[in-house]
Structures are given as structure tokens and as C-alpha cells.
């Protein structure tokens, strides 16, 4: 009998035939109402759940799925998946770390370029029939700080170093000996050493509010910050205050605390660029993430080790920023 997969993700429909061709039976529930109804109606026969970090899977939902054996998370982040509840039940959790790294890194660099060169304001001016000569900094030769040097952080570093001749420094839970970049022991030290700061670390308890007023003040009035990771890494109130008071030069944000709601204060600021959590969305990345889910599901239901297991609470302390 084919395994039944509850699909909570709303952006992958074009690629779901990959899973169907592998023999999995899919139940699609991309809205909160459909999700609750599917769990209530089909909970006793759902073997697997496909979700993403912001959508998660909560303890009460896990308890309502007695047949659940594996949770597959698209993308690297799994901050709203209750790992303790999964561990208590012996449920395997996987993610898609690294699969969409190129797409996220492309978006990060696009946001950085747009922010530093003030592309949106130039575009709006030309559309109004104006022709302003706006003087903006160059990226070449600048110092880029990366918070979190995983697959995404590495992809950003390569683009910035090789393509823009930027000097790279980073903060990570661990000092990586396999990279040619300078390690900073704290986020504050990283910000102080940076002209531009990109947040590329997973969300979750271990990275919550790493970027606060102290870090933003260390970045300084000429500094720019880009967040393509998780909003929880940044204290939003501190960021808004720094932007309003021009204690930093600008911010580009793809992630927010209560998506899809975005604080009006951010929308009103001219030194902010906003995108709707789309950094990881590209045809290539989406196909790759669904293929990774398929490989994990096939391995699991064949009795083989999954390819990208998530550490459950007993060994979360070994996770890398």
C-alpha cells in the first residue's frame, strides 16, 4: 500500500508529480482550514508530512496523526516543527538544507545591490519623468559580513568575493578551518568589521535575536543589512528604530515575524527594500527540493537511512549556525 503524504506547502504543485510517480499518495492542504480538515478526516492514515519552516507541524497535530512516521521540511529551516514531539514518538525529520542555496544567494546579492545602489528609488524617479543623479556606494572592495556560513552563506561569500572583490568575514557557531574567510567570535564583532551584513543563519531558539541594537550600532550609520534567513534572528523593533534614526543606512528584508503581515513602520521607510519571502523560490530550487523530499521518502520507506536528517533534541547542541 503506498504511503500517504500530507502536503502543507503551497508553492510546489507543479512539481508534485515527482512524488506521485514514485508511488506516494498525496493529500494537499495548503491553507489553515484545509490543513485542519485533512488532519481531522485523514489523520489515521497519514504516514508523512511535507511542510516548510514557517508552516511547521505542531505537537497537537503530531498527536492527531497516529500513523505519522516522517516529517519532510522543504528548505533548511524547521523552526515551527515540534522536534520534541517528533522525538517522543520516534518520528524522523528531514530538511532540504543546501538545495535552494543558489537561489537564496542570488536573491541576497540582488537585494544587496538594489539596496546599496538605491535601484527602487532610481526606478521610481525615472517613471515619474525625473532624472536625478543619485550618488551611491560601490560594492567593490567593501567588507561583507555573513551571519551563518552554511550552504547559503558559502554561496553568498563566493558570489561576493569572486564577483565583486569583496572581503568576507563571518560569524558561525564554530570557526570553520576549511574556508579562506575571517572568523568573528560574536555578531557584534562581525558587524563592526562589516560594511554590509547578510543574515544567512537558520531560525530557531539558538539564533533568536542575535541581531539587536548593540549589533546594529556596531554596523553603524554607513552600514546596510540584508536578511534572507528568518525574521526571528533580528529584533524587529531594534531594526526599525535604527532605520528611523539613521543609525544604519538601510535594510533589505525577505522575511518577517508574522508573515504575510509586515509592520507599517517598515513599509513607510525609504531606506528599506521588502520582498515577500521569495529568496528560495525558483524553478530550479523548487524542483530540487521536491526531488530531495522524494529521495528521503523513498529511502525511509525502503528501510534505508534518510539523506538529510534533522538532529532531534538529544543532539541539537551539535547543530551548526
Coordinates of N, CA, C and O in Angstrom, one line a residue, residues 169-287:
X169 N 34.0 38.3 6.0 CA 34.2 37.8 7.3 C 32.8 37.1 7.7 O 31.8 37.4 7.1
X170 N 32.9 36.3 8.8 CA 31.7 35.6 9.1 C 31.6 35.3 10.6 O 32.7 35.3 11.3
X171 N 30.4 35.1 11.1 CA 30.2 34.5 12.4 C 29.4 33.2 12.3 O 28.4 33.2 11.6
X172 N 29.9 32.2 13.0 CA 29.3 30.9 12.9 C 29.4 30.3 14.4 O 30.2 30.8 15.2
X173 N 28.6 29.3 14.6 CA 28.7 28.7 15.9 C 30.1 28.1 16.1 O 30.7 28.1 17.2
X174 N 30.7 27.7 15.0 CA 32.1 27.2 15.1 C 32.9 27.9 14.0 O 32.5 28.3 12.9
X175 N 34.2 28.0 14.3 CA 35.2 28.6 13.4 C 35.5 27.5 12.4 O 36.0 26.5 12.7
X176 N 35.2 27.8 11.1 CA 35.5 26.8 10.1 C 36.9 26.9 9.6 O 37.3 28.0 9.1
X177 N 37.6 25.8 9.6 CA 39.0 25.8 9.2 C 39.1 25.5 7.7 O 40.3 25.6 7.2
X178 N 38.0 25.3 7.0 CA 38.1 24.9 5.6 C 37.7 26.0 4.7 O 37.5 25.8 3.5
X179 N 37.7 27.3 5.2 CA 37.3 28.4 4.4 C 38.4 29.5 4.5 O 39.1 29.6 5.5
X180 N 38.6 30.3 3.5 CA 39.6 31.4 3.5 C 39.1 32.7 4.1 O 39.7 33.7 3.9
X181 N 38.0 32.7 4.8 CA 37.3 33.9 5.3 C 37.7 34.1 6.7 O 38.0 33.2 7.5
X182 N 37.6 35.4 7.2 CA 37.9 35.7 8.6 C 36.8 35.4 9.5 O 35.6 35.9 9.3
X183 N 37.1 34.8 10.6 CA 36.1 34.4 11.6 C 35.9 35.5 12.6 O 37.0 36.1 13.1
X184 N 34.7 35.9 13.0 CA 34.5 36.8 14.1 C 33.7 36.1 15.2 O 32.8 35.3 15.0
X185 N 34.2 36.3 16.4 CA 33.7 35.5 17.5 C 32.3 35.8 18.0 O 31.7 35.0 18.7
X186 N 31.8 37.0 17.7 CA 30.4 37.4 18.1 C 29.8 38.2 16.9 O 30.4 38.7 16.0
X187 N 28.4 38.2 16.9 CA 27.7 39.0 15.9 C 28.1 40.5 16.0 O 28.2 41.2 15.0
X188 N 28.4 41.0 17.2 CA 28.8 42.4 17.3 C 30.1 42.7 16.7 O 30.3 43.6 15.9
X189 N 31.1 41.7 16.9 CA 32.4 41.9 16.2 C 32.2 41.8 14.7 O 32.9 42.5 14.0
X190 N 31.4 40.9 14.3 CA 31.1 40.8 12.8 C 30.6 42.1 12.2 O 31.1 42.5 11.2
X191 N 29.6 42.7 12.9 CA 29.0 43.9 12.4 C 30.1 45.0 12.4 O 30.1 45.8 11.4
X192 N 30.9 45.1 13.4 CA 31.9 46.1 13.5 C 32.9 46.0 12.3 O 33.5 47.0 11.9
X193 N 33.1 44.8 11.9 CA 34.1 44.5 10.8 C 33.5 44.6 9.4 O 34.2 44.3 8.4
X194 N 32.2 45.0 9.3 CA 31.5 44.9 8.0 C 31.0 46.2 7.6 O 30.5 47.1 8.4
X195 N 31.0 46.4 6.3 CA 30.2 47.5 5.6 C 28.8 47.0 5.4 O 27.8 47.8 5.5
X196 N 28.7 45.8 5.0 CA 27.4 45.2 4.7 C 27.3 43.9 5.5 O 28.2 43.1 5.6
X197 N 26.1 43.6 6.0 CA 25.9 42.4 6.8 C 24.7 41.6 6.3 O 23.6 42.2 6.1
X198 N 24.9 40.4 6.0 CA 23.8 39.5 5.4 C 23.6 38.4 6.5 O 24.5 37.7 6.9
X199 N 22.3 38.3 6.8 CA 21.8 37.2 7.8 C 21.5 36.0 7.0 O 20.6 36.0 6.2
X200 N 22.2 34.9 7.2 CA 22.0 33.7 6.4 C 22.0 32.4 7.3 O 22.2 31.3 6.9
X201 N 21.6 32.6 8.6 CA 21.6 31.5 9.5 C 20.2 31.0 9.7 O 19.2 31.7 9.5
X202 N 20.0 29.7 10.0 CA 18.6 29.2 10.2 C 18.0 29.9 11.4 O 18.7 30.5 12.3
X203 N 16.7 29.8 11.5 CA 16.0 30.4 12.6 C 16.0 29.3 13.8 O 16.7 28.4 13.8
X204 N 15.1 29.6 14.8 CA 15.1 28.7 15.9 C 15.6 29.4 17.2 O 16.1 30.5 17.2
X205 N 15.5 28.6 18.3 CA 15.9 29.1 19.6 C 17.4 29.5 19.6 O 17.7 30.6 20.2
X206 N 18.2 28.8 19.0 CA 19.7 29.0 19.1 C 20.1 30.3 18.4 O 21.2 30.8 18.7
X207 N 19.3 30.8 17.5 CA 19.7 32.1 16.8 C 18.8 33.2 17.0 O 18.9 34.3 16.4
X208 N 17.8 33.1 17.9 CA 16.8 34.1 18.1 C 17.5 35.4 18.6 O 18.2 35.4 19.6
X209 N 17.2 36.5 18.0 CA 17.6 37.8 18.4 C 19.1 38.0 18.5 O 19.6 38.8 19.3
X210 N 19.8 37.3 17.6 CA 21.3 37.5 17.6 C 21.6 38.9 17.1 O 22.6 39.5 17.5
X211 N 20.7 39.5 16.3 CA 20.9 40.9 15.8 C 20.0 41.8 16.6 O 18.8 41.8 16.5
X212 N 20.7 42.6 17.4 CA 19.9 43.5 18.3 C 20.5 44.9 18.2 O 21.3 45.2 17.3
X213 N 20.1 45.8 19.1 CA 20.6 47.2 19.0 C 22.1 47.3 19.0 O 22.7 48.0 18.3
X214 N 22.7 46.5 19.9 CA 24.2 46.5 20.0 C 24.9 46.2 18.7 O 25.8 46.9 18.3
X215 N 24.4 45.2 18.0 CA 24.9 44.7 16.8 C 24.7 45.8 15.7 O 25.6 46.1 14.9
X216 N 23.5 46.3 15.6 CA 23.2 47.4 14.6 C 24.0 48.6 14.8 O 24.4 49.2 13.9
X217 N 24.2 49.0 16.1 CA 25.0 50.2 16.3 C 26.5 49.9 15.9 O 27.2 50.8 15.5
X218 N 26.9 48.6 16.1 CA 28.3 48.3 15.6 C 28.4 48.4 14.1 O 29.4 48.7 13.6
X219 N 27.3 48.0 13.4 CA 27.3 48.2 11.9 C 27.4 49.6 11.5 O 28.1 49.9 10.6
X220 N 26.7 50.5 12.2 CA 26.9 51.9 12.0 C 26.1 52.6 11.0 O 25.5 52.0 10.2
X221 N 26.2 53.9 10.9 CA 25.3 54.7 10.0 C 25.6 54.6 8.5 O 24.8 55.0 7.7
X222 N 26.8 54.0 8.2 CA 27.0 53.7 6.8 C 26.8 52.3 6.4 O 27.0 51.9 5.2
X223 N 26.3 51.5 7.3 CA 26.2 50.0 7.1 C 24.8 49.6 6.6 O 23.8 50.3 7.0
X224 N 24.7 48.6 5.9 CA 23.5 48.0 5.3 C 23.3 46.6 5.8 O 24.3 45.9 5.9
X225 N 22.1 46.2 6.0 CA 21.8 44.8 6.5 C 20.8 44.2 5.5 O 19.8 44.8 5.1
X226 N 21.0 42.9 5.2 CA 20.1 42.1 4.4 C 19.7 40.9 5.2 O 20.6 40.2 5.7
X227 N 18.4 40.5 5.2 CA 18.0 39.3 5.9 C 17.2 38.4 5.0 O 16.1 38.8 4.6
X228 N 17.8 37.3 4.5 CA 17.1 36.3 3.7 C 17.0 35.0 4.5 O 16.7 34.0 3.9
X229 N 17.1 35.1 5.8 CA 17.1 33.9 6.6 C 15.8 33.7 7.3 O 14.8 33.2 6.8
X230 N 15.7 34.2 8.6 CA 14.5 34.2 9.4 C 14.4 35.5 10.1 O 15.4 36.0 10.7
X231 N 13.2 36.1 10.2 CA 13.0 37.3 11.0 C 13.3 37.2 12.4 O 13.7 38.1 13.1
X232 N 13.2 36.0 13.0 CA 13.4 35.8 14.4 C 14.9 36.0 14.8 O 15.2 36.3 16.0
X233 N 15.8 36.0 13.8 CA 17.2 36.3 14.1 C 17.4 37.8 14.5 O 18.4 38.1 15.2
X234 N 16.5 38.6 14.1 CA 16.7 40.1 14.2 C 15.6 40.6 15.2 O 14.4 40.2 15.0
X235 N 15.9 41.5 16.1 CA 14.9 42.2 16.9 C 14.3 43.2 16.1 O 14.9 44.3 15.8
X236 N 13.1 43.0 15.6 CA 12.5 43.9 14.6 C 12.4 45.3 15.2 O 12.6 46.3 14.4
X237 N 12.0 45.5 16.4 CA 11.8 46.8 17.0 C 13.2 47.6 17.0 O 13.2 48.8 16.7
X238 N 14.2 46.9 17.3 CA 15.6 47.5 17.3 C 16.0 47.9 15.8 O 16.6 48.9 15.6
X239 N 15.6 47.0 14.9 CA 15.9 47.3 13.5 C 15.1 48.6 13.0 O 15.7 49.5 12.4
X240 N 13.9 48.6 13.3 CA 13.0 49.8 12.9 C 13.6 51.0 13.5 O 13.7 52.1 12.8
X241 N 13.9 51.0 14.8 CA 14.5 52.2 15.4 C 15.8 52.6 14.8 O 16.0 53.8 14.5
X242 N 16.7 51.7 14.5 CA 17.9 52.0 13.8 C 17.7 52.6 12.5 O 18.5 53.6 12.1
X243 N 16.8 52.1 11.7 CA 16.5 52.7 10.4 C 15.8 54.0 10.5 O 16.2 55.0 9.7
X244 N 14.9 54.2 11.4 CA 14.2 55.5 11.5 C 15.2 56.6 12.0 O 15.2 57.8 11.5
X245 N 16.1 56.2 12.8 CA 17.1 57.2 13.4 C 18.4 57.3 12.5 O 19.3 58.0 12.9
X246 N 18.4 56.5 11.4 CA 19.5 56.5 10.5 C 20.8 56.1 11.2 O 21.9 56.5 10.9
X247 N 20.7 55.2 12.2 CA 21.9 54.7 12.9 C 22.5 53.6 12.0 O 23.6 53.2 12.2
X248 N 21.7 53.1 11.1 CA 22.2 52.3 10.0 C 21.7 52.9 8.7 O 20.7 53.6 8.7
X249 N 22.3 52.6 7.6 CA 22.0 53.2 6.3 C 20.7 52.6 5.6 O 20.0 53.3 5.0
X250 N 20.5 51.3 5.8 CA 19.4 50.7 5.1 C 19.3 49.2 5.4 O 20.2 48.6 5.9
X251 N 18.1 48.7 5.0 CA 17.9 47.2 5.2 C 17.1 46.7 4.0 O 16.2 47.4 3.5
X252 N 17.4 45.4 3.7 CA 16.6 44.7 2.7 C 16.1 43.4 3.4 O 16.9 42.7 3.9
X253 N 14.8 43.2 3.3 CA 14.2 42.1 4.1 C 13.4 41.2 3.3 O 12.5 41.7 2.6
X254 N 13.6 39.9 3.3 CA 12.7 39.0 2.6 C 11.9 38.2 3.6 O 11.0 37.4 3.2
X255 N 12.1 38.4 4.9 CA 11.4 37.6 6.0 C 10.9 38.5 7.1 O 11.5 39.6 7.4
X256 N 9.8 38.1 7.7 CA 9.1 39.0 8.7 C 8.5 38.1 9.8 O 8.3 36.9 9.6
X257 N 8.3 38.7 10.9 CA 7.9 38.0 12.1 C 6.5 37.3 12.0 O 6.3 36.2 12.5
X258 N 5.5 38.0 11.4 CA 4.2 37.5 11.3 C 3.7 37.5 9.8 O 2.7 38.1 9.5
X259 N 4.5 36.8 9.0 CA 4.1 36.7 7.6 C 2.7 36.2 7.4 O 2.3 35.3 8.1
X260 N 1.9 36.8 6.5 CA 2.3 37.8 5.5 C 2.2 39.2 6.0 O 2.3 40.2 5.2
X261 N 2.0 39.5 7.2 CA 1.8 40.8 7.7 C 3.2 41.4 7.9 O 4.1 40.8 8.4
X262 N 3.3 42.7 7.5 CA 4.6 43.4 7.5 C 4.3 44.7 8.3 O 3.4 45.4 8.0
X263 N 5.2 45.1 9.3 CA 4.9 46.3 10.0 C 4.8 47.5 9.1 O 5.7 47.7 8.2
X264 N 3.9 48.3 9.4 CA 3.7 49.6 8.6 C 4.9 50.5 8.7 O 5.3 51.2 7.8
X265 N 5.6 50.4 9.8 CA 6.8 51.2 10.0 C 7.9 50.9 9.0 O 8.6 51.8 8.5
X266 N 8.0 49.6 8.6 CA 8.9 49.2 7.6 C 8.5 49.7 6.2 O 9.3 50.1 5.4
X267 N 7.2 49.5 6.0 CA 6.7 49.9 4.7 C 6.9 51.4 4.4 O 7.0 51.9 3.2
X268 N 6.9 52.2 5.4 CA 6.9 53.7 5.3 C 8.3 54.2 5.1 O 8.5 55.4 4.8
X269 N 9.4 53.4 5.3 CA 10.7 53.9 5.3 C 11.3 53.8 3.9 O 11.2 52.8 3.2
X270 N 12.0 54.9 3.5 CA 12.6 55.0 2.2 C 13.9 54.2 2.1 O 14.4 53.9 1.0
X271 N 14.5 53.9 3.2 CA 15.8 53.2 3.2 C 15.6 51.7 3.4 O 16.5 51.0 4.0
X272 N 14.5 51.1 3.0 CA 14.1 49.7 3.2 C 13.6 49.1 1.9 O 12.9 49.8 1.2
X273 N 14.1 47.9 1.6 CA 13.5 47.1 0.4 C 12.9 45.9 1.0 O 13.5 45.2 1.9
X274 N 11.7 45.6 0.5 CA 10.9 44.4 1.0 C 10.5 43.5 -0.1 O 10.1 43.9 -1.1
X275 N 10.7 42.2 0.2 CA 10.2 41.2 -0.8 C 9.5 40.1 0.1 O 9.8 39.9 1.2
X276 N 8.5 39.4 -0.6 CA 7.6 38.5 0.2 C 8.1 37.1 0.4 O 7.4 36.1 0.0
X277 N 9.2 36.9 1.0 CA 9.8 35.6 1.4 C 9.9 34.7 0.1 O 9.4 33.6 0.1
X278 N 10.6 35.2 -0.9 CA 10.7 34.5 -2.1 C 12.2 34.2 -2.5 O 12.4 33.7 -3.6
X279 N 13.1 34.4 -1.6 CA 14.5 34.1 -1.9 C 14.8 32.7 -2.4 O 15.6 32.5 -3.3
X280 N 14.1 31.8 -1.8 CA 14.4 30.4 -2.2 C 13.5 29.8 -3.3 O 13.6 28.7 -3.6
X281 N 12.7 30.7 -3.9 CA 11.8 30.3 -4.9 C 12.4 30.5 -6.3 O 12.6 31.6 -6.7
X282 N 12.6 29.4 -7.0 CA 13.0 29.4 -8.4 C 12.6 28.0 -8.9 O 12.5 27.1 -8.1
X283 N 12.4 27.9 -10.2 CA 12.0 26.6 -10.7 C 13.1 25.5 -10.4 O 12.7 24.4 -10.0
X284 N 14.3 25.9 -10.5 CA 15.4 25.0 -10.2 C 15.4 24.6 -8.7 O 15.6 23.4 -8.4
X285 N 15.3 25.6 -7.8 CA 15.3 25.2 -6.4 C 14.1 24.4 -6.0 O 14.2 23.5 -5.2
X286 N 12.9 24.8 -6.5 CA 11.7 24.1 -6.1 C 11.8 22.6 -6.6 O 11.4 21.7 -5.9
X287 N 12.2 22.4 -7.8 CA 12.3 21.1 -8.3 C 13.3 20.3 -7.5 O 13.1 19.1 -7.1

